PDB file of C-alpha atoms in Angstrom:
ATOM      1  CA  MET A  94      17.992 -13.837  31.526  1.00  0.00           C
ATOM      2  CA  SER A  95      21.622 -13.583  30.611  1.00  0.00           C
ATOM      3  CA  GLU A  96      23.332 -10.186  30.678  1.00  0.00           C
ATOM      4  CA  HIS A  97      24.041 -10.794  26.953  1.00  0.00           C
ATOM      5  CA  ALA A  98      20.479 -10.064  25.907  1.00  0.00           C
ATOM      6  CA  ALA A  99      19.421 -11.533  22.569  1.00  0.00           C
ATOM      7  CA  ARG A 100      17.714  -9.429  19.924  1.00  0.00           C
ATOM      8  CA  THR A 101      13.941  -9.587  20.059  1.00  0.00           C
ATOM      9  CA  VAL A 102      11.910  -9.506  16.844  1.00  0.00           C
ATOM     10  CA  ASP A 103       8.209  -9.700  16.081  1.00  0.00           C
ATOM     11  CA  VAL A 104       8.626 -12.409  13.478  1.00  0.00           C
ATOM     12  CA  ALA A 105      11.403 -14.884  12.858  1.00  0.00           C
ATOM     13  CA  VAL A 106      11.085 -16.654   9.455  1.00  0.00           C
ATOM     14  CA  VAL A 107      13.060 -19.829   9.010  1.00  0.00           C
ATOM     15  CA  GLY A 108      13.822 -20.203   5.329  1.00  0.00           C
ATOM     16  CA  GLY A 109      14.399 -17.573   2.656  1.00  0.00           C
ATOM     17  CA  GLY A 110      13.078 -19.353  -0.428  1.00  0.00           C
ATOM     18  CA  PRO A 111       9.846 -18.423  -2.229  1.00  0.00           C
ATOM     19  CA  SER A 112       7.552 -19.296   0.726  1.00  0.00           C
ATOM     20  CA  GLY A 113       9.670 -17.696   3.437  1.00  0.00           C
ATOM     21  CA  ALA A 114      10.464 -14.564   1.425  1.00  0.00           C
ATOM     22  CA  SER A 115       6.814 -14.156   0.537  1.00  0.00           C
ATOM     23  CA  ALA A 116       5.768 -14.465   4.176  1.00  0.00           C
ATOM     24  CA  ALA A 117       8.448 -12.024   5.332  1.00  0.00           C
ATOM     25  CA  VAL A 118       7.492  -9.408   2.757  1.00  0.00           C
ATOM     26  CA  PHE A 119       3.939  -9.370   4.049  1.00  0.00           C
ATOM     27  CA  THR A 120       4.864  -9.244   7.738  1.00  0.00           C
ATOM     28  CA  ALA A 121       7.609  -6.644   7.261  1.00  0.00           C
ATOM     29  CA  ARG A 122       5.425  -4.415   5.068  1.00  0.00           C
ATOM     30  CA  TYR A 123       2.774  -4.480   7.790  1.00  0.00           C
ATOM     31  CA  GLY A 124       5.382  -3.064  10.153  1.00  0.00           C
ATOM     32  CA  LEU A 125       6.374  -6.146  12.109  1.00  0.00           C
ATOM     33  CA  ASP A 126      10.095  -6.393  12.848  1.00  0.00           C
ATOM     34  CA  THR A 127      10.990  -9.406  10.692  1.00  0.00           C
ATOM     35  CA  LEU A 128      14.187 -11.462  10.531  1.00  0.00           C
ATOM     36  CA  VAL A 129      14.699 -14.154   7.919  1.00  0.00           C
ATOM     37  CA  PHE A 130      17.134 -16.999   8.465  1.00  0.00           C
ATOM     38  CA  ASP A 131      18.375 -18.372   5.150  1.00  0.00           C
ATOM     39  CA  ARG A 132      21.226 -20.818   5.081  1.00  0.00           C
ATOM     40  CA  GLY A 133      21.393 -20.612   1.269  1.00  0.00           C
ATOM     41  CA  VAL A 134      20.570 -24.257   0.698  1.00  0.00           C
ATOM     42  CA  ALA A 135      16.995 -24.606  -0.514  1.00  0.00           C
ATOM     43  CA  ALA A 136      14.997 -26.785  -2.862  1.00  0.00           C
ATOM     44  CA  LEU A 137      14.813 -24.078  -5.558  1.00  0.00           C
ATOM     45  CA  PRO A 138      18.418 -24.443  -6.824  1.00  0.00           C
ATOM     46  CA  ARG A 139      17.583 -28.045  -7.730  1.00  0.00           C
ATOM     47  CA  SER A 140      15.619 -26.532 -10.646  1.00  0.00           C
ATOM     48  CA  ALA A 141      17.740 -25.747 -13.712  1.00  0.00           C
ATOM     49  CA  PHE A 142      15.458 -22.828 -14.763  1.00  0.00           C
ATOM     50  CA  LEU A 143      12.164 -21.392 -13.488  1.00  0.00           C
ATOM     51  CA  GLU A 144       9.645 -21.415 -16.376  1.00  0.00           C
ATOM     52  CA  ASN A 145       6.176 -21.296 -14.863  1.00  0.00           C
ATOM     53  CA  TYR A 146       6.296 -18.348 -12.395  1.00  0.00           C
ATOM     54  CA  PRO A 147       3.714 -15.719 -13.477  1.00  0.00           C
ATOM     55  CA  GLY A 148       5.250 -12.451 -14.603  1.00  0.00           C
ATOM     56  CA  PHE A 149       8.257 -14.025 -16.309  1.00  0.00           C
ATOM     57  CA  PRO A 150       6.905 -15.072 -19.742  1.00  0.00           C
ATOM     58  CA  ALA A 151      10.206 -16.478 -20.904  1.00  0.00           C
ATOM     59  CA  GLY A 152      11.074 -17.771 -17.450  1.00  0.00           C
ATOM     60  CA  ILE A 153      13.759 -16.586 -15.086  1.00  0.00           C
ATOM     61  CA  ASP A 154      17.069 -18.128 -14.086  1.00  0.00           C
ATOM     62  CA  VAL A 155      17.211 -19.301 -10.512  1.00  0.00           C
ATOM     63  CA  GLU A 156      20.150 -17.110  -9.548  1.00  0.00           C
ATOM     64  CA  THR A 157      18.457 -13.907 -10.689  1.00  0.00           C
ATOM     65  CA  TYR A 158      15.138 -14.950  -9.099  1.00  0.00           C
ATOM     66  CA  ARG A 159      16.824 -15.580  -5.746  1.00  0.00           C
ATOM     67  CA  ALA A 160      18.612 -12.205  -5.983  1.00  0.00           C
ATOM     68  CA  LEU A 161      15.221 -10.585  -6.600  1.00  0.00           C
ATOM     69  CA  LEU A 162      13.846 -12.331  -3.507  1.00  0.00           C
ATOM     70  CA  ARG A 163      16.671 -10.972  -1.365  1.00  0.00           C
ATOM     71  CA  ASP A 164      16.245  -7.499  -2.841  1.00  0.00           C
ATOM     72  CA  HIS A 165      12.518  -7.635  -2.104  1.00  0.00           C
ATOM     73  CA  LEU A 166      13.191  -8.549   1.506  1.00  0.00           C
ATOM     74  CA  ASP A 167      15.478  -5.554   1.838  1.00  0.00           C
ATOM     75  CA  GLU A 168      12.926  -3.247   0.189  1.00  0.00           C
ATOM     76  CA  ALA A 169      10.174  -4.494   2.495  1.00  0.00           C
ATOM     77  CA  GLY A 170      12.318  -3.834   5.557  1.00  0.00           C
ATOM     78  CA  ALA A 171      13.029  -7.432   6.568  1.00  0.00           C
ATOM     79  CA  ASP A 172      16.495  -8.382   7.803  1.00  0.00           C
ATOM     80  CA  LEU A 173      18.344 -11.399   6.450  1.00  0.00           C
ATOM     81  CA  ALA A 174      20.635 -13.683   8.477  1.00  0.00           C
ATOM     82  CA  ALA A 175      22.738 -16.132   6.517  1.00  0.00           C
ATOM     83  CA  ASP A 176      22.688 -18.940   9.041  1.00  0.00           C
ATOM     84  CA  THR A 177      21.061 -22.290   9.757  1.00  0.00           C
ATOM     85  CA  VAL A 178      18.504 -22.549  12.531  1.00  0.00           C
ATOM     86  CA  LYS A 179      19.405 -25.295  14.905  1.00  0.00           C
ATOM     87  CA  ALA A 180      16.438 -25.090  17.312  1.00  0.00           C
ATOM     88  CA  VAL A 181      13.306 -23.168  18.158  1.00  0.00           C
ATOM     89  CA  GLU A 182      12.428 -23.362  21.836  1.00  0.00           C
ATOM     90  CA  HIS A 183       9.796 -21.854  24.112  1.00  0.00           C
ATOM     91  CA  ALA A 184      11.311 -18.696  25.596  1.00  0.00           C
ATOM     92  CA  ALA A 185      10.464 -19.841  29.128  1.00  0.00           C
ATOM     93  CA  ASP A 186      12.395 -23.095  28.617  1.00  0.00           C
ATOM     94  CA  ALA A 187      15.400 -21.361  27.081  1.00  0.00           C
ATOM     95  CA  ASP A 188      15.475 -18.739  29.848  1.00  0.00           C
ATOM     96  CA  GLU A 189      15.249 -21.370  32.549  1.00  0.00           C
ATOM     97  CA  ARG A 190      18.145 -23.330  31.022  1.00  0.00           C
ATOM     98  CA  GLU A 191      20.320 -20.214  30.685  1.00  0.00           C
ATOM     99  CA  ASP A 192      19.546 -18.638  34.041  1.00  0.00           C
ATOM    100  CA  GLY A 193      19.024 -21.795  36.070  1.00  0.00           C
ATOM    101  CA  GLU A 194      15.781 -20.353  37.344  1.00  0.00           C
ATOM    102  CA  SER A 195      12.146 -20.980  36.565  1.00  0.00           C
ATOM    103  CA  GLY A 196      11.243 -19.573  33.139  1.00  0.00           C
ATOM    104  CA  ASN A 197       8.753 -16.783  32.833  1.00  0.00           C
ATOM    105  CA  ASP A 198       5.901 -17.579  30.469  1.00  0.00           C
ATOM    106  CA  ASP A 199       5.133 -13.863  30.190  1.00  0.00           C
ATOM    107  CA  ALA A 200       8.493 -12.373  29.225  1.00  0.00           C
ATOM    108  CA  GLU A 201       8.719  -8.614  29.427  1.00  0.00           C
ATOM    109  CA  ASP A 202       9.629  -8.413  25.736  1.00  0.00           C
ATOM    110  CA  GLY A 203       6.625 -10.495  24.768  1.00  0.00           C
ATOM    111  CA  ALA A 204       8.839 -13.164  23.191  1.00  0.00           C
ATOM    112  CA  ARG A 205       7.339 -16.643  23.044  1.00  0.00           C
ATOM    113  CA  PHE A 206      10.333 -18.308  21.430  1.00  0.00           C
ATOM    114  CA  VAL A 207      14.138 -18.385  21.343  1.00  0.00           C
ATOM    115  CA  VAL A 208      15.682 -19.235  17.985  1.00  0.00           C
ATOM    116  CA  THR A 209      19.220 -20.643  18.147  1.00  0.00           C
ATOM    117  CA  THR A 210      21.425 -20.890  15.048  1.00  0.00           C
ATOM    118  CA  ALA A 211      24.326 -23.180  14.138  1.00  0.00           C
ATOM    119  CA  ASP A 212      26.842 -20.472  15.020  1.00  0.00           C
ATOM    120  CA  GLY A 213      25.339 -19.961  18.494  1.00  0.00           C
ATOM    121  CA  ARG A 214      23.334 -16.872  17.756  1.00  0.00           C
ATOM    122  CA  ARG A 215      20.167 -16.438  19.835  1.00  0.00           C
ATOM    123  CA  VAL A 216      17.156 -14.433  18.732  1.00  0.00           C
ATOM    124  CA  ARG A 217      13.989 -14.019  20.717  1.00  0.00           C
ATOM    125  CA  ALA A 218      10.791 -13.912  18.702  1.00  0.00           C
ATOM    126  CA  ARG A 219       7.108 -13.215  19.352  1.00  0.00           C
ATOM    127  CA  HIS A 220       6.136 -15.284  16.279  1.00  0.00           C
ATOM    128  CA  VAL A 221       7.959 -17.912  14.286  1.00  0.00           C
ATOM    129  CA  VAL A 222       7.162 -18.859  10.703  1.00  0.00           C
ATOM    130  CA  ALA A 223       8.646 -22.180   9.650  1.00  0.00           C
ATOM    131  CA  ALA A 224       9.319 -21.986   5.915  1.00  0.00           C
ATOM    132  CA  SER A 225      12.220 -24.326   5.330  1.00  0.00           C
ATOM    133  CA  TRP A 226      11.840 -27.287   2.995  1.00  0.00           C
ATOM    134  CA  TYR A 227      14.032 -29.592   5.040  1.00  0.00           C
ATOM    135  CA  ASP A 228      12.777 -31.927   7.751  1.00  0.00           C
ATOM    136  CA  GLY A 229      11.705 -29.417  10.416  1.00  0.00           C
ATOM    137  CA  ALA A 230      13.627 -31.184  13.153  1.00  0.00           C
ATOM    138  CA  TYR A 231      14.528 -27.766  14.630  1.00  0.00           C
ATOM    139  CA  LEU A 232      10.909 -27.398  15.737  1.00  0.00           C
ATOM    140  CA  ARG A 233      10.882 -30.459  17.972  1.00  0.00           C
ATOM    141  CA  PRO A 234      11.450 -28.490  21.226  1.00  0.00           C
ATOM    142  CA  VAL A 235       8.165 -26.616  20.691  1.00  0.00           C
ATOM    143  CA  VAL A 236       5.994 -29.139  18.863  1.00  0.00           C
ATOM    144  CA  GLY A 237       7.091 -32.365  20.530  1.00  0.00           C
ATOM    145  CA  ASP A 238       7.392 -35.839  19.036  1.00  0.00           C
ATOM    146  CA  GLY A 239       3.746 -35.932  17.877  1.00  0.00           C
ATOM    147  CA  ALA A 240       4.434 -33.547  15.009  1.00  0.00           C
ATOM    148  CA  TYR A 241       6.662 -36.105  13.252  1.00  0.00           C
ATOM    149  CA  GLU A 242       5.836 -39.287  11.385  1.00  0.00           C
ATOM    150  CA  ALA A 243       7.921 -42.283  10.447  1.00  0.00           C
ATOM    151  CA  HIS A 244       8.311 -43.650   6.952  1.00  0.00           C
ATOM    152  CA  GLU A 245      10.498 -46.130   5.091  1.00  0.00           C
ATOM    153  CA  HIS A 246      12.815 -45.127   2.280  1.00  0.00           C
ATOM    154  CA  ASP A 247      15.131 -47.500   0.447  1.00  0.00           C
ATOM    155  CA  GLY A 248      14.744 -49.999   3.321  1.00  0.00           C
ATOM    156  CA  ASP A 249      15.663 -47.501   6.014  1.00  0.00           C
ATOM    157  CA  ASP A 250      13.364 -45.961   8.595  1.00  0.00           C
ATOM    158  CA  HIS A 251      13.186 -42.176   8.563  1.00  0.00           C
ATOM    159  CA  GLU A 252      11.235 -39.560  10.485  1.00  0.00           C
ATOM    160  CA  HIS A 253      10.043 -36.295   9.042  1.00  0.00           C
ATOM    161  CA  PHE A 254       7.787 -33.377  10.003  1.00  0.00           C
ATOM    162  CA  ASP A 255       4.115 -34.095   9.408  1.00  0.00           C
ATOM    163  CA  GLY A 256       2.868 -31.709   6.728  1.00  0.00           C
ATOM    164  CA  ASP A 257      -0.608 -32.009   8.197  1.00  0.00           C
ATOM    165  CA  TYR A 258       0.459 -30.778  11.614  1.00  0.00           C
ATOM    166  CA  PRO A 259      -0.485 -27.167  10.774  1.00  0.00           C
ATOM    167  CA  ASP A 260      -3.978 -26.380   9.530  1.00  0.00           C
ATOM    168  CA  ALA A 261      -4.646 -25.062   6.018  1.00  0.00           C
ATOM    169  CA  ASP A 262      -3.862 -21.515   7.236  1.00  0.00           C
ATOM    170  CA  GLY A 263      -0.511 -22.554   8.670  1.00  0.00           C
ATOM    171  CA  ARG A 264      -1.660 -22.126  12.285  1.00  0.00           C
ATOM    172  CA  THR A 265      -0.598 -24.700  14.876  1.00  0.00           C
ATOM    173  CA  GLU A 266      -1.606 -25.606  18.430  1.00  0.00           C
ATOM    174  CA  VAL A 267       1.494 -23.734  19.570  1.00  0.00           C
ATOM    175  CA  THR A 268       0.500 -20.073  19.948  1.00  0.00           C
ATOM    176  CA  GLY A 269       2.664 -17.893  17.784  1.00  0.00           C
ATOM    177  CA  LEU A 270       4.049 -20.712  15.634  1.00  0.00           C
ATOM    178  CA  TYR A 271       3.059 -20.862  11.956  1.00  0.00           C
ATOM    179  CA  VAL A 272       4.185 -23.438   9.426  1.00  0.00           C
ATOM    180  CA  VAL A 273       4.482 -22.791   5.698  1.00  0.00           C
ATOM    181  CA  ALA A 274       6.945 -25.611   5.058  1.00  0.00           C
ATOM    182  CA  PRO A 275       7.498 -28.516   5.114  1.00  0.00           C
ATOM    183  CA  ALA A 276       3.951 -28.877   3.750  1.00  0.00           C
ATOM    184  CA  GLY A 277       4.019 -31.506   1.044  1.00  0.00           C
ATOM    185  CA  GLN A 278       2.578 -30.541  -2.312  1.00  0.00           C
ATOM    186  CA  ARG A 279       2.058 -26.936  -1.172  1.00  0.00           C
ATOM    187  CA  ASN A 280       5.850 -26.552  -1.459  1.00  0.00           C
ATOM    188  CA  ALA A 281       6.273 -28.550  -4.655  1.00  0.00           C
ATOM    189  CA  GLN A 282       6.355 -25.570  -7.033  1.00  0.00           C
ATOM    190  CA  ALA A 283       7.822 -22.111  -6.429  1.00  0.00           C
ATOM    191  CA  VAL A 284       4.656 -20.200  -7.275  1.00  0.00           C
ATOM    192  CA  VAL A 285       2.495 -22.417  -5.012  1.00  0.00           C
ATOM    193  CA  ALA A 286       5.020 -22.066  -2.209  1.00  0.00           C
ATOM    194  CA  ALA A 287       5.103 -18.288  -2.552  1.00  0.00           C
ATOM    195  CA  GLY A 288       1.321 -18.170  -2.449  1.00  0.00           C
ATOM    196  CA  GLN A 289       1.207 -20.343   0.634  1.00  0.00           C
ATOM    197  CA  GLY A 290       3.806 -18.125   2.331  1.00  0.00           C
ATOM    198  CA  ALA A 291       1.688 -15.031   1.643  1.00  0.00           C
ATOM    199  CA  HIS A 292      -1.477 -16.744   2.840  1.00  0.00           C
ATOM    200  CA  VAL A 293       0.082 -17.862   6.136  1.00  0.00           C
ATOM    201  CA  ALA A 294       1.621 -14.413   6.671  1.00  0.00           C
ATOM    202  CA  ARG A 295      -1.808 -12.798   6.253  1.00  0.00           C
ATOM    203  CA  ARG A 296      -3.212 -15.173   8.869  1.00  0.00           C
ATOM    204  CA  LEU A 297      -0.415 -14.102  11.218  1.00  0.00           C
ATOM    205  CA  VAL A 298      -1.107 -10.442  10.585  1.00  0.00           C
ATOM    206  CA  LYS A 299      -4.795 -11.024  11.181  1.00  0.00           C
ATOM    207  CA  ASP A 300      -4.008 -12.672  14.493  1.00  0.00           C
ATOM    208  CA  VAL A 301      -1.840  -9.697  15.483  1.00  0.00           C
ATOM    209  CA  ARG A 302      -4.690  -7.364  14.641  1.00  0.00           C
ATOM    210  CA  LEU A 303      -7.172  -9.427  16.615  1.00  0.00           C
ATOM    211  CA  ALA A 304      -4.820  -9.261  19.570  1.00  0.00           C
ATOM    212  CA  ASP A 305      -4.631  -5.512  19.087  1.00  0.00           C
ATOM    213  CA  GLY A 306      -8.386  -5.351  19.514  1.00  0.00           C
ATOM    214  CA  TYR A 307      -9.693  -5.222  15.965  1.00  0.00           C
ATOM    215  CA  PRO A 308     -13.135  -6.860  15.637  1.00  0.00           C
ATOM    216  CA  GLU A 309     -13.164 -10.046  13.551  1.00  0.00           C
ATOM    217  CA  GLU A 310     -14.704  -8.423  10.476  1.00  0.00           C
ATOM    218  CA  LEU A 311     -12.050  -5.685  10.456  1.00  0.00           C
ATOM    219  CA  ALA A 312      -9.057  -7.813  11.283  1.00  0.00           C
ATOM    220  CA  GLU A 313      -8.192  -8.742   7.709  1.00  0.00           C
ATOM    221  CA  HIS A 314      -5.377  -6.640   6.258  1.00  0.00           C
ATOM    222  CA  TYR A 315      -5.147  -5.961   2.526  1.00  0.00           C
ATOM    223  CA  ASP A 316      -1.676  -4.988   1.384  1.00  0.00           C
ATOM    224  CA  TRP A 317      -2.290  -2.852  -1.690  1.00  0.00           C
ATOM    225  CA  LEU A 318      -2.135   0.719  -2.898  1.00  0.00           C
ATOM    226  CA  ARG A 319      -5.263   2.456  -4.091  1.00  0.00           C
ATOM    227  CA  SER A 320      -5.659   4.730  -7.049  1.00  0.00           C
ATOM    228  CA  ALA A 321      -6.687   8.274  -6.088  1.00  0.00           C
ATOM    229  CA  SER A 322      -9.931   7.674  -8.040  1.00  0.00           C
ATOM    230  CA  GLU A 323     -10.953   5.177  -5.372  1.00  0.00           C
ATOM    231  CA  PHE A 324     -11.257   8.097  -2.969  1.00  0.00           C
ATOM    232  CA  SER A 325     -13.830  10.022  -5.016  1.00  0.00           C
ATOM    233  CA  GLY A 326     -17.190  11.250  -3.733  1.00  0.00           C
ATOM    234  CA  ASP A 327     -18.090  10.242  -0.197  1.00  0.00           C
ATOM    235  CA  TRP A 328     -15.108   7.906  -0.025  1.00  0.00           C
ATOM    236  CA  GLY A 329     -12.812  10.935  -0.190  1.00  0.00           C
ATOM    237  CA  GLU A 330     -14.088  11.954   3.260  1.00  0.00           C
ATOM    238  CA  ARG A 331     -12.749  10.390   6.405  1.00  0.00           C
ATOM    239  CA  GLU A 332     -16.249  10.389   7.902  1.00  0.00           C
ATOM    240  CA  ARG A 333     -17.453   7.875   5.289  1.00  0.00           C
ATOM    241  CA  TRP A 334     -14.653   5.539   6.231  1.00  0.00           C
ATOM    242  CA  ARG A 335     -15.502   5.943   9.899  1.00  0.00           C
ATOM    243  CA  GLU A 336     -19.115   4.989   9.169  1.00  0.00           C
ATOM    244  CA  TRP A 337     -17.958   1.952   7.234  1.00  0.00           C
ATOM    245  CA  PHE A 338     -15.803   0.889  10.210  1.00  0.00           C
ATOM    246  CA  ASP A 339     -18.607   1.402  12.747  1.00  0.00           C
ATOM    247  CA  GLU A 340     -21.042  -0.638  10.660  1.00  0.00           C
ATOM    248  CA  ARG A 341     -18.722  -3.616  11.248  1.00  0.00           C
ATOM    249  CA  VAL A 342     -18.172  -3.228  14.982  1.00  0.00           C
ATOM    250  CA  PRO A 343     -20.237  -5.738  16.959  1.00  0.00           C
ATOM    251  CA  GLU A 344     -22.835  -4.216  19.259  1.00  0.00           C
ATOM    252  CA  GLU A 345     -21.081  -5.445  22.348  1.00  0.00           C
ATOM    253  CA  ARG A 346     -17.905  -3.677  21.363  1.00  0.00           C
ATOM    254  CA  GLU A 347     -19.361  -0.283  20.465  1.00  0.00           C
ATOM    255  CA  GLY A 348     -18.591   1.237  23.858  1.00  0.00           C
ATOM    256  CA  ASP A 349     -15.075  -0.170  24.234  1.00  0.00           C
ATOM    257  CA  ASP A 350     -12.467   2.436  25.020  1.00  0.00           C
ATOM    258  CA  ASP A 351     -10.113   1.261  22.273  1.00  0.00           C
ATOM    259  CA  ILE A 352     -12.597   1.337  19.383  1.00  0.00           C
ATOM    260  CA  ALA A 353     -12.191   5.038  18.689  1.00  0.00           C
ATOM    261  CA  ASP A 354      -8.393   4.729  18.465  1.00  0.00           C
ATOM    262  CA  LEU A 355      -8.678   1.633  16.293  1.00  0.00           C
ATOM    263  CA  ARG A 356     -11.119   3.463  13.993  1.00  0.00           C
ATOM    264  CA  GLU A 357      -8.752   6.372  13.497  1.00  0.00           C
ATOM    265  CA  SER A 358      -5.811   4.028  12.899  1.00  0.00           C
ATOM    266  CA  TYR A 359      -7.886   2.137  10.344  1.00  0.00           C
ATOM    267  CA  VAL A 360      -8.851   5.282   8.475  1.00  0.00           C
ATOM    268  CA  ASP A 361      -5.297   6.647   8.614  1.00  0.00           C
ATOM    269  CA  ALA A 362      -3.994   3.394   7.104  1.00  0.00           C
ATOM    270  CA  ALA A 363      -6.609   3.529   4.363  1.00  0.00           C
ATOM    271  CA  PHE A 364      -5.721   7.098   3.307  1.00  0.00           C
ATOM    272  CA  GLU A 365      -1.991   6.238   3.420  1.00  0.00           C
ATOM    273  CA  THR A 366      -2.572   3.809   0.533  1.00  0.00           C
ATOM    274  CA  ARG A 367      -3.781   6.589  -1.774  1.00  0.00           C
ATOM    275  CA  ARG A 368      -1.573   7.316  -4.796  1.00  0.00           C
ATOM    276  CA  ASP A 369      -2.260   9.939  -7.459  1.00  0.00           C
ATOM    277  CA  PRO A 370      -1.208   9.355 -11.120  1.00  0.00           C
ATOM    278  CA  ASP A 371       2.140  11.178 -10.731  1.00  0.00           C
ATOM    279  CA  GLU A 372       3.048   9.060  -7.727  1.00  0.00           C
ATOM    280  CA  VAL A 373       2.095   5.892  -9.658  1.00  0.00           C
ATOM    281  CA  GLU A 374       4.356   6.956 -12.510  1.00  0.00           C
ATOM    282  CA  ASP A 375       7.211   7.524 -10.071  1.00  0.00           C
ATOM    283  CA  LEU A 376       6.662   4.068  -8.607  1.00  0.00           C
ATOM    284  CA  ARG A 377       6.608   2.565 -12.136  1.00  0.00           C
ATOM    285  CA  GLU A 378       9.926   4.138 -13.078  1.00  0.00           C
ATOM    286  CA  ARG A 379      11.515   3.083  -9.759  1.00  0.00           C
ATOM    287  CA  ALA A 380      10.234  -0.478 -10.154  1.00  0.00           C
ATOM    288  CA  HIS A 381      11.651  -0.714 -13.668  1.00  0.00           C
ATOM    289  CA  ASP A 382      15.006   0.587 -12.534  1.00  0.00           C
ATOM    290  CA  ARG A 383      15.065  -1.908  -9.714  1.00  0.00           C
ATOM    291  CA  LEU A 384      14.518  -4.748 -12.181  1.00  0.00           C
ATOM    292  CA  LEU A 385      17.258  -3.414 -14.435  1.00  0.00           C
ATOM    293  CA  ASP A 386      19.638  -3.609 -11.463  1.00  0.00           C
ATOM    294  CA  HIS A 387      19.347  -7.395 -11.697  1.00  0.00           C
ATOM    295  CA  LEU A 388      19.931  -7.731 -15.435  1.00  0.00           C
ATOM    296  CA  ASP A 389      23.268  -8.266 -17.067  1.00  0.00           C
ATOM    297  CA  ASP A 390      24.626  -4.946 -18.395  1.00  0.00           C
ATOM    298  CA  ASP A 391      25.780  -6.540 -21.605  1.00  0.00           C
ATOM    299  CA  ARG A 392      22.321  -7.904 -22.265  1.00  0.00           C
ATOM    300  CA  ILE A 393      20.820  -4.469 -21.613  1.00  0.00           C
ATOM    301  CA  ARG A 394      23.278  -2.884 -24.069  1.00  0.00           C
ATOM    302  CA  ALA A 395      22.586  -5.617 -26.676  1.00  0.00           C
ATOM    303  CA  TYR A 396      18.828  -5.171 -26.295  1.00  0.00           C
ATOM    304  CA  ALA A 397      19.139  -1.404 -26.591  1.00  0.00           C
ATOM    305  CA  ALA A 398      21.265  -1.659 -29.704  1.00  0.00           C
ATOM    306  CA  GLU A 399      18.896  -4.146 -31.403  1.00  0.00           C
ATOM    307  CA  HIS A 400      15.917  -1.934 -30.489  1.00  0.00           C
ATOM    308  CA  ASP A 401      17.527   1.147 -31.972  1.00  0.00           C
ATOM    309  CA  LEU A 402      18.300  -0.734 -35.229  1.00  0.00           C
ATOM    310  CA  ARG A 403      14.695  -1.803 -35.604  1.00  0.00           C
ATOM    311  CA  ASP A 404      13.437   1.729 -34.992  1.00  0.00           C
ATOM    312  CA  GLY A 405      15.856   3.056 -37.626  1.00  0.00           C
TER     313      GLY A 405
END
């Protein structure tokens, strides 16, 4: 490879709208080094106001919602690059072109792809999540011509990415490539797009866990915090969690050298989700403060003044 080595990430997400941000939050929170490319031109701004997204009973303006998405990416630990992705290539092909030598399919950094942006930036990635609403032409080097279909619009012939190319879980025949968008009606509403992004990210995380050696029944990852009350009785003891793990290990895997380490990692992760009531209250206050950061100060003052008048 070139002496100017590109950054290598676990996950490169193309698109920072509801679907891409949702996917990136899940992968970053799992601990995968995640970089989101967002050129700032998405389908969402075509909406005058977002009215049907759960959790915002009076709706939310698009500008504030997008700021919340960016803030959430930062909180989750994902990086954001304000640039357009020009192409996604197989790392072996990109290395061969740059070095003039035969590409190595098993790169030392584990990267399967090279992502190139409009400003010439190159990022190596082990996984790519396509989550951009536009035509997906940047994927052609890795998916080939068969992933596109022709159609006629206003008398002109056009070609666009086939929304049926990925399966329902966003997986593709290209190892490491997942597609959230373009995906037809699954991207038609912000809340549906966000849900699809989360679903595909969970499939990616599951695949990572399978590659790490987790048995199929234990490969699912559930990203939530548990109340301390969930750890009462036997479930407050690590041994009970070990037993639960072992009950789900296939017979043929019971003697594997890595099972004991995976078991302890699984139990550690479970206990790390435990939160007592005081911790939950701290999280609540912090969450409310974070939301206030995105509200107009004058509106906060006006609300506070009106609230005080009613109480008086």
